[in-house]
Structure formats: C-alpha cells, structure tokens
Coordinates of C-alpha atoms and ligand atoms in Angstrom, one line a residue:
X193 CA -19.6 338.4 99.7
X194 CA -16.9 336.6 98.6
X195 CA -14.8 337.8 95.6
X196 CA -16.1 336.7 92.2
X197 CA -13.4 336.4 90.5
X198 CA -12.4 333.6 92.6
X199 CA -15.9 331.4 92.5
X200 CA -16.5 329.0 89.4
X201 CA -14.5 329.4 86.6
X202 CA -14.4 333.1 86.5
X203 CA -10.3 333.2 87.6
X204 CA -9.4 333.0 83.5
X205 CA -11.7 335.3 81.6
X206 CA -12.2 335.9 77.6
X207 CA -11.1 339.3 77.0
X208 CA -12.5 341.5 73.5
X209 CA -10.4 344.0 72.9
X210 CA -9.8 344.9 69.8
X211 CA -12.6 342.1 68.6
X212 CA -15.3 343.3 66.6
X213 CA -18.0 341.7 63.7
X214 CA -17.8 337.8 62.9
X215 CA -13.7 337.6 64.6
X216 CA -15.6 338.7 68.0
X217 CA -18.2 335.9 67.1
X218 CA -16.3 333.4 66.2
X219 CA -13.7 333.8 69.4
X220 CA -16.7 334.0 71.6
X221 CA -17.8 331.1 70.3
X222 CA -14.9 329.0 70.7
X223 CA -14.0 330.4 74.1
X224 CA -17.8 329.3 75.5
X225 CA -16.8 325.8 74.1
X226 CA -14.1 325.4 76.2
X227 CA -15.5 326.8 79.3
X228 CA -15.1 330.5 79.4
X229 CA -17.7 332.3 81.0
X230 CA -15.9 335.3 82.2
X231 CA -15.7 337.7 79.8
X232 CA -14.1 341.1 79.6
X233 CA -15.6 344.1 77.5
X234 CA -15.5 348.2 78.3
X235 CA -17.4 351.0 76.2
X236 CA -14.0 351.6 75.1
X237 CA -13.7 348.8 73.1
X238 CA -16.9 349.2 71.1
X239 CA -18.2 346.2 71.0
X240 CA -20.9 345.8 73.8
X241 CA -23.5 345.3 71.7
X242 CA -22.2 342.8 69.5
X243 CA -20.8 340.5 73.1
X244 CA -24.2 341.1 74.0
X245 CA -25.9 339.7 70.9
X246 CA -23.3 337.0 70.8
X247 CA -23.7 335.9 73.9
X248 CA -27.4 335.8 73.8
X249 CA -27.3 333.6 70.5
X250 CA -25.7 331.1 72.7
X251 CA -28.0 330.9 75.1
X252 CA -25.8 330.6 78.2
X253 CA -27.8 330.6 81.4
X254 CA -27.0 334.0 83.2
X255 CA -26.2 332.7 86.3
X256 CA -22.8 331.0 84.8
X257 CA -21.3 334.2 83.1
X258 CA -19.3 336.9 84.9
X259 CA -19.1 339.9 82.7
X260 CA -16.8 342.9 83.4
X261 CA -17.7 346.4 82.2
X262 CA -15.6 348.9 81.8
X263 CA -16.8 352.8 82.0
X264 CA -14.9 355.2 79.5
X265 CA -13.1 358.1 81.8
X266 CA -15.3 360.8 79.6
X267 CA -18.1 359.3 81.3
X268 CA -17.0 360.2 84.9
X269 CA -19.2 362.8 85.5
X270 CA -22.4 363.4 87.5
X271 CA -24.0 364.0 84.5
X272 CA -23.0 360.9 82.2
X273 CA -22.0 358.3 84.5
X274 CA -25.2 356.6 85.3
X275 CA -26.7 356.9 81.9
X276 CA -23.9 355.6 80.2
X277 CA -23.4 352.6 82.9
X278 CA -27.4 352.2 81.3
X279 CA -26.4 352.1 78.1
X280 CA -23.7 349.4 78.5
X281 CA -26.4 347.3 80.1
X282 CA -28.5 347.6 77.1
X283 CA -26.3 346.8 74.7
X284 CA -25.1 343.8 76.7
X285 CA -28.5 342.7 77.2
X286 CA -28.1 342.5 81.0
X287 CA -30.2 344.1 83.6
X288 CA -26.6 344.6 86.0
X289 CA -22.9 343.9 85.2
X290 CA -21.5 341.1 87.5
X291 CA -18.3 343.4 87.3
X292 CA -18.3 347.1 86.6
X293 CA -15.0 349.1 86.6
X294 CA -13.6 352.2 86.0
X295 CA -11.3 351.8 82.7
X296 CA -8.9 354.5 83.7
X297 CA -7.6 357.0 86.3
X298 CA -9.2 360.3 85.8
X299 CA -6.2 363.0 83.9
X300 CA -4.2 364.4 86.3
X301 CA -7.1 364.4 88.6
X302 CA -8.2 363.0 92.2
X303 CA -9.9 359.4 91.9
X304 CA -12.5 360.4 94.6
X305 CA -15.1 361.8 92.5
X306 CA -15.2 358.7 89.7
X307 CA -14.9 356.4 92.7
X308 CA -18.2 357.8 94.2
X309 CA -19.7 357.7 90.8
X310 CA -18.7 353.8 90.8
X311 CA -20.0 353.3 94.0
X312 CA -23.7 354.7 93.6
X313 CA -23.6 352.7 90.3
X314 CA -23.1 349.6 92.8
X315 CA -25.9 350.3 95.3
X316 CA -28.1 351.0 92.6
X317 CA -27.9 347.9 91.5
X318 CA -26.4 348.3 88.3
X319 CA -23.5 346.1 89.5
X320 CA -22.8 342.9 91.3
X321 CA -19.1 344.2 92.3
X322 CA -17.1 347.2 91.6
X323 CA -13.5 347.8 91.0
X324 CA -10.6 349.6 89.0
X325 CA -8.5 349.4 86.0
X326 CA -4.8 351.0 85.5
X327 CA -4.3 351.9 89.2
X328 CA -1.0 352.9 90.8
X329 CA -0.4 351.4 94.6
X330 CA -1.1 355.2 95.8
X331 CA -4.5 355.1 94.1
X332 CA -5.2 351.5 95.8
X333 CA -4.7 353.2 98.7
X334 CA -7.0 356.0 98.3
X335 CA -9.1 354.4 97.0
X336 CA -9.9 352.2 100.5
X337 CA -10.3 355.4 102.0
X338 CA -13.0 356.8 99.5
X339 CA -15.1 353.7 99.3
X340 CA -17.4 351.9 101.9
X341 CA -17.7 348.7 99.4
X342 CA -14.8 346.2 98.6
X343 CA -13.5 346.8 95.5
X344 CA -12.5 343.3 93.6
X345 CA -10.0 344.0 91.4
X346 CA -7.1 346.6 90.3
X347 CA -7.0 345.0 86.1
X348 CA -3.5 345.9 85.1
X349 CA -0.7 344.7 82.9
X350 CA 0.8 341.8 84.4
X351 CA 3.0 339.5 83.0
X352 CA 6.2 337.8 83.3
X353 CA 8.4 340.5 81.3
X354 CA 7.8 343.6 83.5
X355 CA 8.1 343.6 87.3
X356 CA 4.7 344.8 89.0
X357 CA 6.3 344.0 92.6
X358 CA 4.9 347.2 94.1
X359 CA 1.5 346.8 92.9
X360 CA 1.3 343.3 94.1
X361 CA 2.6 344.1 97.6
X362 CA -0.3 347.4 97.3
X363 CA -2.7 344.3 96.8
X364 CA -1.5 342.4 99.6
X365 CA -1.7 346.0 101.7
X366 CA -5.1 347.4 100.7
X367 CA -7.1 344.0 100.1
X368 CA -7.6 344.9 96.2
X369 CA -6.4 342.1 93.9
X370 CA -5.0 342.4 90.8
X371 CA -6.1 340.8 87.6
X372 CA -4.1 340.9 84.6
X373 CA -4.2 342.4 81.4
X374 CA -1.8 341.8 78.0
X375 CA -1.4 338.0 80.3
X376 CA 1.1 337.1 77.3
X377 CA 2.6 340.7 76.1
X378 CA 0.8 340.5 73.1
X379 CA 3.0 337.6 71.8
X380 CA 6.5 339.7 73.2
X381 CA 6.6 336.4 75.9
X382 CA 6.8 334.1 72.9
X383 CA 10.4 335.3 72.3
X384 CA 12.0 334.3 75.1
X385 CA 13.0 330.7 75.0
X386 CA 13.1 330.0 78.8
X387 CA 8.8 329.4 78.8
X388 CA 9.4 326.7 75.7
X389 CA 12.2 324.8 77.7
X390 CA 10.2 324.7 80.9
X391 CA 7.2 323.7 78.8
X392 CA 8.8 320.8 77.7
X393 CA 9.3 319.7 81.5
X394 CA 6.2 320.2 82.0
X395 CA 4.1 318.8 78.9
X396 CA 2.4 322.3 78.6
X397 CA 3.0 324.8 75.9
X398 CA 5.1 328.5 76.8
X399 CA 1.8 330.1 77.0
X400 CA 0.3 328.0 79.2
X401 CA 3.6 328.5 81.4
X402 CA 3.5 332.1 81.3
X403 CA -0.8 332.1 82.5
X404 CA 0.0 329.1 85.2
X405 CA 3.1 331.9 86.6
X406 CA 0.4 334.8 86.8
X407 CA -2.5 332.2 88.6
X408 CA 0.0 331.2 91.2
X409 CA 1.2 334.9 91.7
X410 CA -2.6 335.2 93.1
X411 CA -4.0 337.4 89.9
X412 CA -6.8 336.1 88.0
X413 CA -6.2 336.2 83.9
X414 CA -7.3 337.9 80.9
X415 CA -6.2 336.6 77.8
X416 CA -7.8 337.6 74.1
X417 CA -7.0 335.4 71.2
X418 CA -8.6 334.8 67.7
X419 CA -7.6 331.0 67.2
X420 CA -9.2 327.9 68.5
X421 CA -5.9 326.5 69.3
X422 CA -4.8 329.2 71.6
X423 CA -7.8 329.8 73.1
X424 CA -8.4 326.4 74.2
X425 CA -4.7 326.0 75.5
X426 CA -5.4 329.5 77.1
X427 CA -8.4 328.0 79.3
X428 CA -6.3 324.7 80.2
X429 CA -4.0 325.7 82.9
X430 CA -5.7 324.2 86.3
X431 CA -4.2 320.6 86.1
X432 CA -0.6 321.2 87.1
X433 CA 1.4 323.6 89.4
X434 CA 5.0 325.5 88.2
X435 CA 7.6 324.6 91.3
X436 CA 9.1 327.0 93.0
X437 CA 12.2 326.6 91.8
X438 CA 10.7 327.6 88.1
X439 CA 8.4 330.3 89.3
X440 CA 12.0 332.1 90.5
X441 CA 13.2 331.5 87.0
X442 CA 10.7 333.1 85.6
X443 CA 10.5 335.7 87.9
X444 CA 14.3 337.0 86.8
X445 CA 12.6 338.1 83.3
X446 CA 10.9 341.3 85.0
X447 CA 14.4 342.9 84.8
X448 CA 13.5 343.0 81.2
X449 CA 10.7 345.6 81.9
X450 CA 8.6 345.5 79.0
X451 CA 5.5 347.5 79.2
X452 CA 3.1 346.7 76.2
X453 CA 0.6 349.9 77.7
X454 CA 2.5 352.6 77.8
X455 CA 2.7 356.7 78.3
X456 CA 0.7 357.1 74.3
X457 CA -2.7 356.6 76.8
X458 CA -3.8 360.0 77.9
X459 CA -5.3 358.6 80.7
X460 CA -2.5 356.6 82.0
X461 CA -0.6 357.4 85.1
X462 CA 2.9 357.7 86.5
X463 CA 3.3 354.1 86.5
X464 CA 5.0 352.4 89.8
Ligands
NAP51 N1 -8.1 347.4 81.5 C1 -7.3 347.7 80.4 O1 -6.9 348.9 80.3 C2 -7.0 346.7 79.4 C3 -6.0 347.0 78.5 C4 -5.7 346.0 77.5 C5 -6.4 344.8 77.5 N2 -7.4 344.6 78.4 C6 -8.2 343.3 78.3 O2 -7.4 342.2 78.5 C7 -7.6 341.3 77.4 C8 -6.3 340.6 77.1 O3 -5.2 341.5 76.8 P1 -4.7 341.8 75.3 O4 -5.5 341.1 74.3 O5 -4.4 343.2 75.2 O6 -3.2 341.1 75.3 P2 -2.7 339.5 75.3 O7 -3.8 338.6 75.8 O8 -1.4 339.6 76.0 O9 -2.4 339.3 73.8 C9 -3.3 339.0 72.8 C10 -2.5 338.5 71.6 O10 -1.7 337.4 71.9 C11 -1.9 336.3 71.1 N3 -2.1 335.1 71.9 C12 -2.9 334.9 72.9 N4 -2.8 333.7 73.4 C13 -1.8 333.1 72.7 C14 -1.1 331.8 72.8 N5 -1.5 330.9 73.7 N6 -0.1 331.5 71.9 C15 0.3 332.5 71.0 N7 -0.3 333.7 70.9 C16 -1.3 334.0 71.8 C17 -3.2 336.6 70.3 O11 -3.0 336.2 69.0 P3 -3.9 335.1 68.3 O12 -5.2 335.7 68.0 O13 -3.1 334.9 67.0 O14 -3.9 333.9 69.2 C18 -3.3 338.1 70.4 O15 -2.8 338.8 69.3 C19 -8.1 342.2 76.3 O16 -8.8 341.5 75.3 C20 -9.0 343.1 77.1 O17 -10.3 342.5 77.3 C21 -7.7 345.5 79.3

C-alpha cells in the first residue's frame, strides 16, 4: 500500500496543538476551506474530542480526510494501549485512524515493546498505517527490525534552522520518512531575513519559502496557525519549485541549530 502521506493532498497537514474551544474551531474551519484535509491531533494535546466534533459539523466525506493520532507514552502498556487507542476513536468520531503513532520514545527504555503495542493496534484494524514520533536514526533502525508492517512516518522537528542530516539519511536507510513538526520554528524562521529576500524572487511569502524547502527535502509538513492569512498561505506552496542554487542557501542556516523541542520533555531522547 502506498504511503498516505503522499496520495491526495495529505503531504501538508493542519496540525492542533496547543488549539482548544472556539480558536481550534475556527482554525479548522479555515484550514478545511482552503483544502486541508490532513489533520494532526495526539491524546496529548487534549483536544480529540473537540477535532472530532469539529470536523463532523463540517460534514467532510471520510474518505477525503487523513487524520493522525497520536498515543500518550503512559499509555504503552499491555494493559492501556488498546483501550486508550479506543478512546481516541471515540472522541474523534472515527471507527480507525488513517494514521496512528506513537507520540514519544518510551523513558530510557527499549522501543520494542510500544512498537508491538502499535502494531497489533494496526492489524486490529484500529489503524490504516502506523508510525513514530520523536525518533533518533538508531531507533529507525530498530524499529525495522521489530516490526513486520511499514511504518510511514518518523514526525520530527524539521526546519530550516536546525540541521536533521542524520535523520534524513536514517530515512533514506531504513525506508521511514520523516514528516515535520514546528515546519516554521514557531515564528524563530521569521527572523532571518534571507526567506523574505528569496520570497521576493519568488512572489511567495518567507513562510511559504521555508514549507516549499522542507517539501522538496522529501518530508511532508505540519504547520498550526490561528489566522486565516497564514493558514491559507500555509496550504499554497505546490505551484512553484525553490532552485537549487536557493535550496543550498537555505540549507547553510542549520549551522544555527535551533531546536524549538528540547531536553524539558521527559520523554525526549538523546537527540542526533
Ligand atoms: N510529534 C510531536 O511531538 C509534535 C510536537 C510539536 C508539534 N506537533 C504538531 O505539529 C504541528 C505544527 O507545529 P507547531 O504548531 O508546534 O509549530 P509551527 O507550525 O512551527 O508554529 C506555529 C506558530 O507559528 C505561527 N505561524 C504559522 N504559520 C505562519 C506563517 N505563515 N507566518 C507567520 N507565522 C506563522 C503561528 O502563529 P499564528 O497563529 O499567529 O499564525 C503559530 O504560533 C502542531 O500543531 C502539532 O500538530 C507535533
């Protein structure tokens, strides 16, 4: 089966973190409107119920979305790991994720277990695909030898200010592509003025600059915003192709090696 984040429109998806109550509505609302129907949500975030009612009130057909689900790492366990996969569904209103991950590396511990979890979460049919969130490359790599079924993505921070070399070549190695996380650093790209002059030779804005380098890296995007404006220009980024010669100048800004998720997660690793 061929990778879904690469069918339809599903390469740029609506992330929801930290979205909650009428700003959750109202984004989802305006991201639908322009085209989104990829959308990223984890029981982390708190808010699976309220995508869920959102996105029933608009009545989208279920065979256009894509939604990614996220399971919390205190739910990697024989005991909770199913159940709570359930409950997501619920709340979501779906009878199986399109996407389900696992949010987080287990502390200090060996994947194998949660990545058996995920996988009996797949063949029960509680998922159309399976994959990871906040891998290392070493954990890509065990991870091929744990599990039978593909997995379709490694979500990670990815953007222009931090090098992720290693963990694009451990894509490239171990069939597992990335998808990106914090796609514009939170805003931190916005200071750099190199995105605005190549806008200008482009006709785009810096953000759409910064999303058009991490497409043509290979890594499907997740960007969250609140305004209309952004969110539109967000989702317009497939009608023109950075040269090579720009992508390289972009590429010099990972010497800069800002990292917007950082060590404060007690579930993150020793990153590459
Ligand atoms: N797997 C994980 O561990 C993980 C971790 C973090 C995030 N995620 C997912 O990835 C999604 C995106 O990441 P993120 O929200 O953390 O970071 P992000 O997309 O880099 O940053 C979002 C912030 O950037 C601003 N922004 C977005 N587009 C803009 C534009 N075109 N121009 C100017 N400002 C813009 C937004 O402000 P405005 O509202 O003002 O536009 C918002 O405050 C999340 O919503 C979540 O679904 C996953």
């Amino acid at each position: 089966m061929r990778n879904i984040y690469f069918q339809k429109t599903y390469q740029r998806a609506f992330g929801t973190y930290p979205l909650k109550g009428a700003e959750l509505v109202s984004a989802l609302e305006s991201a639908v409107a322009v085209g989104y129907r990829a959308i990223d949500t984890a029981q982390m975030y708190g808010n699976e119920s309220e995508v869920g009612e959102a996105l029933a009130a608009l009545k989208i057909p279920r065979d256009e979305l894509c939604i990614t689900a996220k399971v919390h790492p205190d739910n990697f366990s024989e005991e909770k790991f199913i159940p709570s996969v359930e409950g997501s569904l619920r709340a979501l209103r779906l009878d199986r994720a399109d996407v389900l991950l696992l949010h987080w590396p287990p502390i200090g511990g060996d994947v194998a277990p949660s990545l058996r979890l995920l996988e009996r979460a797949g063949k029960a049919g509680l998922a159309s695909f399976i994959g990871v969130s906040n891998y290392t490359a070493a954990m890509m790599r065990r991870a091929r030898e744990i599990v039978e079924t593909p997995l379709v993505v490694n979500q990670v921070e990815f953007h222009p200010l931090l090098d992720q070399s290693v963990l694009l070549a451990a894509a490239t190695e171990t069939g597992i592509p990335l998808a990106s996380y914090c796609s514009v650093a939170r805003g931190e790209v916005f200071k750099h003025a190199l995105f605005g002059e190549i806008a200008r030779d482009y006709g785009e804005t810096a953000g759409q600059i910064v999303l058009r380098w991490i497409l043509q890296k290979g890594v499907p995007i997740n960007t969250m915003s609140t305004k209309p404006a952004n969110i539109a220009a967000n989702f317009d980024v497939m009608d023109f192709t950075l040269s090579s010669v720009d992508m390289a100048r972009i590429d010099r800004l990972a010497a800069i090696g800002h990292r917007v998720v950082g060590s404060r997660i007690p579930w993150a690793p020793e990153w590459d």
